[in-house]
Coordinates of C-alpha atoms and ligand atoms in Angstrom, one line a residue:
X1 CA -22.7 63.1 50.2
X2 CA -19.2 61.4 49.8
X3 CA -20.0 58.2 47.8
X4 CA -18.1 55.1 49.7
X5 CA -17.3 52.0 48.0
X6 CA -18.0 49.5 51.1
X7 CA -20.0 46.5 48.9
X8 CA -21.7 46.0 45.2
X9 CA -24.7 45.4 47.1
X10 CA -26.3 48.7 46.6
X11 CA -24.6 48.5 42.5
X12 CA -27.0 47.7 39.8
X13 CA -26.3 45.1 37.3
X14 CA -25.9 47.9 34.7
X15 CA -23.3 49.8 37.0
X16 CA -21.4 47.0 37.4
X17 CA -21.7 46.1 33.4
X18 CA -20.5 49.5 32.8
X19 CA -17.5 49.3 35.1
X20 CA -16.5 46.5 33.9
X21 CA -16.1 47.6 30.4
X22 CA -14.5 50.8 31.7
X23 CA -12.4 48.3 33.2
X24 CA -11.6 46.8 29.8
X25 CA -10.5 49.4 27.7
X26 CA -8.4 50.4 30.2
X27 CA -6.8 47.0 29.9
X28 CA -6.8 46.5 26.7
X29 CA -5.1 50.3 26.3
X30 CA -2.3 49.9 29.3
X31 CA 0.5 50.1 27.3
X32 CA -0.2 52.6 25.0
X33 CA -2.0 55.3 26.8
X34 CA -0.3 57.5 29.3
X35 CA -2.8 58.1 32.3
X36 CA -3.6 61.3 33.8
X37 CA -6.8 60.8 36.0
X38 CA -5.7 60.7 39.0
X39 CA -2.8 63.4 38.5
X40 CA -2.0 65.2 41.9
X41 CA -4.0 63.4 43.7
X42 CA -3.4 60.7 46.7
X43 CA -4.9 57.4 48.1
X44 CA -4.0 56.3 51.6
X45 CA -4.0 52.3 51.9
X46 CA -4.6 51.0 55.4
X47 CA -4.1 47.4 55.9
X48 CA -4.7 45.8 59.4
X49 CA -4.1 42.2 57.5
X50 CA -1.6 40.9 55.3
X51 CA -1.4 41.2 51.6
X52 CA -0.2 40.1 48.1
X53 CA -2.3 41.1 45.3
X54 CA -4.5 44.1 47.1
X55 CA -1.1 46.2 48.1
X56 CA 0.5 45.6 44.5
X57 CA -2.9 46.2 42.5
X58 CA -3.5 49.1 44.1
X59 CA -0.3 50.6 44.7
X60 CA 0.2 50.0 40.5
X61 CA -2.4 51.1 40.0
X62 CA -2.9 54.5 41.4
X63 CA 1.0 54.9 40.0
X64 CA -0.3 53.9 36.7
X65 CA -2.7 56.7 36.6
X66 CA -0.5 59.3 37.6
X67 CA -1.3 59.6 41.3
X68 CA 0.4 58.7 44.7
X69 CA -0.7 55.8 47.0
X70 CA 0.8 55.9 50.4
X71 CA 0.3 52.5 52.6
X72 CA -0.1 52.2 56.6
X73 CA -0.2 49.2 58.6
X74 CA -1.6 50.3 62.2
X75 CA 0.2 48.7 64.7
X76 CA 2.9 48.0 62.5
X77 CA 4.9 51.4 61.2
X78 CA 1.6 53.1 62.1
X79 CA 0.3 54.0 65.5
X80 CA -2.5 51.5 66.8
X81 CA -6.5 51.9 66.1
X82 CA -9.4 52.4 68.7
X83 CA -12.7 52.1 66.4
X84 CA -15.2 51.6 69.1
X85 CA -17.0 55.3 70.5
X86 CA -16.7 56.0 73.8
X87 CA -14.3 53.8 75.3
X88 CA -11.4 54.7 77.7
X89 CA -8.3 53.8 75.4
X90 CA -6.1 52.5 78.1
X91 CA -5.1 49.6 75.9
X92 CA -2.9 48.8 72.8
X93 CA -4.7 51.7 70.6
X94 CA -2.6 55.2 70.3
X95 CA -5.1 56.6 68.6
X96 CA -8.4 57.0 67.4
X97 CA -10.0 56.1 64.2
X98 CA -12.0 59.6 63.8
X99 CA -8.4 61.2 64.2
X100 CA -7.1 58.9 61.7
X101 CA -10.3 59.5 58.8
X102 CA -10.3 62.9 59.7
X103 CA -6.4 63.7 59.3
X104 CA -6.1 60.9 56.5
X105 CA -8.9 62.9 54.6
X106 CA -7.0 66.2 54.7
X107 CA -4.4 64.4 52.9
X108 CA -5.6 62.2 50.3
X109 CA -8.7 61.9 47.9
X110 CA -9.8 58.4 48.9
X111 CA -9.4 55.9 52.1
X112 CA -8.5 52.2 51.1
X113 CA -9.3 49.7 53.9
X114 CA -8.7 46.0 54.6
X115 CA -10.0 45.1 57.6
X116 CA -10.2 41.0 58.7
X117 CA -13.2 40.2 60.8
X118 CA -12.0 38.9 64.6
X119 CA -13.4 35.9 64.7
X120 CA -14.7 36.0 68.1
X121 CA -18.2 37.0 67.2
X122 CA -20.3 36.9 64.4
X123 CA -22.7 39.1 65.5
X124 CA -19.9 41.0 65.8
X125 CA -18.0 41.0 62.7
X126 CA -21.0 41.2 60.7
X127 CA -21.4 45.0 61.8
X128 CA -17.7 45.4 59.7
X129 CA -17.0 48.0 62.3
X130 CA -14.0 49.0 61.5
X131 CA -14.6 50.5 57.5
X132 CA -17.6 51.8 59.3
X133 CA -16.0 53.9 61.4
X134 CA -13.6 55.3 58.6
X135 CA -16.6 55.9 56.8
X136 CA -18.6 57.4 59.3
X137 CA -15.9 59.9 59.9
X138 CA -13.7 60.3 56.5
X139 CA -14.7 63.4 54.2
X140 CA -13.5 62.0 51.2
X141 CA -14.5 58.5 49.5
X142 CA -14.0 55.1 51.4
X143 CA -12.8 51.9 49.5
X144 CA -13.1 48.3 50.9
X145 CA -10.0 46.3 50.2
X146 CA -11.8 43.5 51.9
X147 CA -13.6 43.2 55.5
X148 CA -17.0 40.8 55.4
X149 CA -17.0 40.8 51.9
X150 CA -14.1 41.6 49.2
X151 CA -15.9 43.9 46.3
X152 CA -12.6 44.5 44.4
X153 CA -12.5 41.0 44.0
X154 CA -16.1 40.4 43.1
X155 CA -15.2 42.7 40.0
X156 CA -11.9 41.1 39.3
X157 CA -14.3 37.4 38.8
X158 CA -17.3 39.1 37.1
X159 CA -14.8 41.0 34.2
X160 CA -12.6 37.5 34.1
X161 CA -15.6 35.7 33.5
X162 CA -17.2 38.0 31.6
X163 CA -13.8 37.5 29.3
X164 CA -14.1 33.7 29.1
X165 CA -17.4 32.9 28.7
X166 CA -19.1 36.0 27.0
X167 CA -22.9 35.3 28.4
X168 CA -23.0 34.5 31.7
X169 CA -27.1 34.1 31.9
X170 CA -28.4 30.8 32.9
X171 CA -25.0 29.3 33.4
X172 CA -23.9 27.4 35.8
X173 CA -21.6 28.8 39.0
X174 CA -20.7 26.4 41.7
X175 CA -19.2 28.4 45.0
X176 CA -17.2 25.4 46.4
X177 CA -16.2 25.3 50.4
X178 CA -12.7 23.6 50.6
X179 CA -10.5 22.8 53.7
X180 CA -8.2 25.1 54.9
X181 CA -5.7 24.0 58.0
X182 CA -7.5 27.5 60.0
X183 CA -11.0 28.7 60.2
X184 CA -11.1 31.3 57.3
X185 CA -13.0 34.5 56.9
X186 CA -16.1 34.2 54.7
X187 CA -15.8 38.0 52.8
X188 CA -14.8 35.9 49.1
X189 CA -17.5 33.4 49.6
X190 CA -20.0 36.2 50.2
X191 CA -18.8 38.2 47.3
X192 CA -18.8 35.3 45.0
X193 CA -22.5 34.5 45.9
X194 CA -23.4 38.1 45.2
X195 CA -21.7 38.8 42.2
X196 CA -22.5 35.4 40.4
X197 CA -26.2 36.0 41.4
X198 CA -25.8 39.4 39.9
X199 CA -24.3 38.5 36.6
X200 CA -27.4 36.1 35.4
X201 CA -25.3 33.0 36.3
X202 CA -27.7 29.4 38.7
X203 CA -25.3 29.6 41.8
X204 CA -24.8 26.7 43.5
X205 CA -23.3 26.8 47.1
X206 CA -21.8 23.6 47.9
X207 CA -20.4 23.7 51.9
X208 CA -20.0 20.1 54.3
X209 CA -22.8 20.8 56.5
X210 CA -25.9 23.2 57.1
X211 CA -23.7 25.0 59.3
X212 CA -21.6 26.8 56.6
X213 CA -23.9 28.4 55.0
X214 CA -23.1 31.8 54.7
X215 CA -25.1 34.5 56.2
X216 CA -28.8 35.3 55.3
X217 CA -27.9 38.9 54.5
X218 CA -25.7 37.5 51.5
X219 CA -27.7 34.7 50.9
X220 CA -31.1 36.5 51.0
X221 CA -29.5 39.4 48.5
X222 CA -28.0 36.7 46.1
X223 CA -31.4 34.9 45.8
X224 CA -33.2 38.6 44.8
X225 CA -30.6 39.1 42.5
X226 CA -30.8 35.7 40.7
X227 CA -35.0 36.2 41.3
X228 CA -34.2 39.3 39.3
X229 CA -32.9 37.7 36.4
X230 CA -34.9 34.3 36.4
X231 CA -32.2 32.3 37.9
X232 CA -31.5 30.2 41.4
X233 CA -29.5 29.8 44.1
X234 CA -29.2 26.6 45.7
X235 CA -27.5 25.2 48.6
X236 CA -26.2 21.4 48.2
X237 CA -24.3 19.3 50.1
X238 CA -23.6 16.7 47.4
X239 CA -20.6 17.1 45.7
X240 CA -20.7 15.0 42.7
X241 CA -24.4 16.5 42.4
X242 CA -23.1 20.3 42.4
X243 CA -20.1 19.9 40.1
X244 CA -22.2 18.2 37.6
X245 CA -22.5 20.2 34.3
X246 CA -20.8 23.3 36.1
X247 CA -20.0 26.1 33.8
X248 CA -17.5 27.6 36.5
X249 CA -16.0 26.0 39.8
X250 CA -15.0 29.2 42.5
X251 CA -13.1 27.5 45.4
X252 CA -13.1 29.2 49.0
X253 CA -12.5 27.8 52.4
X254 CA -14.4 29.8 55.5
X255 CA -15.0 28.9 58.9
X256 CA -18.6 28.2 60.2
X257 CA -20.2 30.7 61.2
X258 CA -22.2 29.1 63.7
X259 CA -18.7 28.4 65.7
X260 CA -17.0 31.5 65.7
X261 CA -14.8 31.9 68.6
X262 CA -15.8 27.7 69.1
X263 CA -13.1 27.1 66.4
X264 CA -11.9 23.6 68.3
X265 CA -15.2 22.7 67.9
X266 CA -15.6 23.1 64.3
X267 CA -12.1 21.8 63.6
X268 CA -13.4 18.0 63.8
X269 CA -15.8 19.2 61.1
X270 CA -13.8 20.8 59.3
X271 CA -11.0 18.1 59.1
X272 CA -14.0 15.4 58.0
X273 CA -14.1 17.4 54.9
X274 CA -10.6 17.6 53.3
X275 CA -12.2 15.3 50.2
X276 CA -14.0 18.9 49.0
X277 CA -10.3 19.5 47.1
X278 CA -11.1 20.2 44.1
X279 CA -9.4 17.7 41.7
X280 CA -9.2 16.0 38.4
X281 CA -11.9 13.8 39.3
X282 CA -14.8 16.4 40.3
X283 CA -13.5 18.9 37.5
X284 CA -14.2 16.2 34.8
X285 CA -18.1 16.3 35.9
X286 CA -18.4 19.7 34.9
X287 CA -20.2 20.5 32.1
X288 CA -18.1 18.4 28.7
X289 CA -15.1 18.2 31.5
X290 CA -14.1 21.6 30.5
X291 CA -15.5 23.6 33.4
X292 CA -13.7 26.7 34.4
X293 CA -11.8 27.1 38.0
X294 CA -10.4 29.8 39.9
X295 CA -9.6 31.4 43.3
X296 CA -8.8 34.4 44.8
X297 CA -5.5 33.7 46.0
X298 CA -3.5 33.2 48.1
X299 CA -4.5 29.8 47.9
X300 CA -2.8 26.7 49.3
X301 CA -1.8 23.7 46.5
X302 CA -2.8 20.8 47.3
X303 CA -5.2 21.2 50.1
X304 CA -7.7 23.3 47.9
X305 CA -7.4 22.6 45.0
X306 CA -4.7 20.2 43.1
X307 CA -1.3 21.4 41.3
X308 CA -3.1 19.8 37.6
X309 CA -6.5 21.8 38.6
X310 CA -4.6 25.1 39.0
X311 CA -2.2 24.9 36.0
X312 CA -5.0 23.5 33.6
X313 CA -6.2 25.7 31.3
X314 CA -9.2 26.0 32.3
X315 CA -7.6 27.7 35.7
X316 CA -8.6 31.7 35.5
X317 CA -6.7 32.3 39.2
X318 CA -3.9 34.4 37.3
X319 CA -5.8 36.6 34.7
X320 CA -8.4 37.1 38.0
X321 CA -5.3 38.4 40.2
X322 CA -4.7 40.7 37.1
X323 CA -7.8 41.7 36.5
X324 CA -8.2 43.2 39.8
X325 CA -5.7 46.0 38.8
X326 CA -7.8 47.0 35.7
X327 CA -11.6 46.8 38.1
X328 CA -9.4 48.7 40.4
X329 CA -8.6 51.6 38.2
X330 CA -11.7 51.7 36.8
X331 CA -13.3 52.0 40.0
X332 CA -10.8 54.9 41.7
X333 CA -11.6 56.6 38.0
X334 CA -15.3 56.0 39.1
X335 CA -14.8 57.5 42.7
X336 CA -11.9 60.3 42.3
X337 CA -11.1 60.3 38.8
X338 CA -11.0 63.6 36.7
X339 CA -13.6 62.5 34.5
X340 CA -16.2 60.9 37.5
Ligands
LIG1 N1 -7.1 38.0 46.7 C1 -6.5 38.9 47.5 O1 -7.1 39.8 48.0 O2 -5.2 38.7 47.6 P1 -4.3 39.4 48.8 O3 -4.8 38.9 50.1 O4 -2.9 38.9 48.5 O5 -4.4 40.9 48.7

């Protein structure tokens, strides 16, 4: 069976442990070892949403390793995507998405997807059905470059953590909710839960209301995976409360899930909350003052976090955006490599 790399849920600490110190040697090695693994062999990149870090990493990264990554934007350069069965495609779509697997796997060794939730629906966006689809009908491995949940970026915190801090057992993790001027999409927050629970660290989700807490599948498989290793996850409210003695701050804005589609009704809420920046102030009552930040990126100055948080030292969003070019080689070595 093709082995797909849709979320860490189904990982086990250990796998991720061991990736992530494949992930290390290949960082630590870069520059002096020529790569081979991925010699004659292709990746096609499909984005249906912008990108910074994702195109780049990857696109470096299968290049680094001596492969070829080709990128499509359906819709734009590429033809337009039905992923729905069964439906009379008298629309926008040119095309449908078990053509596009299908032909895409005759080509290339893997299937990278980014795929944004619509934001209409929750019910609907939690199904992720577009990787779905490529994964129901690709032949070769599918990789999730971010849908409901962002896994590449999960590893990119886990190794950068696991760089600064050593241990992460029993130490503190607070996933902060920020503002954001547009209801965003809650895949980082997810992941953040999931991977922090996974690593040994208490987790601490700190959101304005009841209403953005993130959905019981993450939340229910973050609490067995802190269960598993003796530690907690624990929705609060209170910010001074949540930052207090924090080993690490993670700052994410997402909409509410409770008002997709609603969004002018969750922007009064929403705007009520801009005071969740995180700042000088709610850093220095993390644990000695000398908590670590960081952020996925891209990330708005000012609004989520201030210029002195991000260019502090204790800021990890630029060795994270690095690090998901070394997880991301160790993984495609994982899935396609010579040596998997
Ligand atoms: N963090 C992240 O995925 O960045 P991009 O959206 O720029 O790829």
């Amino acid at each position: 069976m093709t082995r797909h790399f849709l979320s860490t849920l189904d990982w086990s600490r250990a796998e991720i442990e061991a990736l992530l110190a494949d992930a290390s040697e290949l960082k630590a090695t870069r520059r002096a070892v020529r790569r081979n693994d991925l010699a004659g062999k292709s990746v096609a990149l499909v984005f249906f949403n912008p990108s910074l870090r994702t195109r780049s990493s990857f696109e470096i990264g299968v290049f680094e390793m001596g492969g070829h990554a080709v990128v499509l934007e359906p819709g734009k350069g590429a033809w337009p995507i039905e992923y729905r069965d069964g439906v009379v495609m008298d629309g926008e779509a040119e095309e449908h998405v078990e053509e596009v697997a299908r032909v895409l796997s005759r080509y290339c060794d893997l299937i990278a997807v980014r795929a944004f939730p619509k934001f209409q629906r929750w019910e609907d966006d939690r199904e992720d059905a577009v990787i779905q689809a490529f994964a129901k009908y690709a032949t070769v491995p599918v990789l999730n470059m971010e849908t409901i949940t962002h896994p590449c970026q999960e590893l990119a915190l886990a190794l950068t953590l696991r760089e600064r801090l050593g241990t992460t057992d029993g130490k503190k993790l607070v996933v902060t909710w920020t503002y954001h001027p547009r209801p965003l999409n809650t895949a980082v927050a997810n992941s953040a839960l999931i991977i922090a629970a996974k690593m040994g660290f208490d987790v601490t989700l700190l959101c304005p209301t009841p209403e953005y807490v993130l959905d019981a599948r993450y939340m229910d498989a973050a609490r067995t995976f802190a269960k598993e290793n003796g530690r907690s996850v624990t929705v609060s409210h209170d910010v001074d409360a949540a930052y207090r003695d924090a080993h690490v701050v993670y700052a994410k804005s997402w909409g509410a899930l409770p008002y997709f589609g609603r969004w002018d009704e969750e922007k009064p809420i929403r705007d009520a909350h801009k005071h969740f920046i995180v700042d000088e102030r709610k850093m220095a009552l993390t644990l000695e003052g000398n908590g670590l930040f960081s952020h996925c990126l891209p990330m708005r100055r000012n609004v989520k976090a201030t210029d002195a948080v991000v260019r502090s030292p204790s800021s990890l969003v630029i060795d994270e955006a690095e690090n998901r070019l070394h997880v991301q080689k160790a993984l495609l070595r994982r899935l396609i490599g010579d040596a998997k």
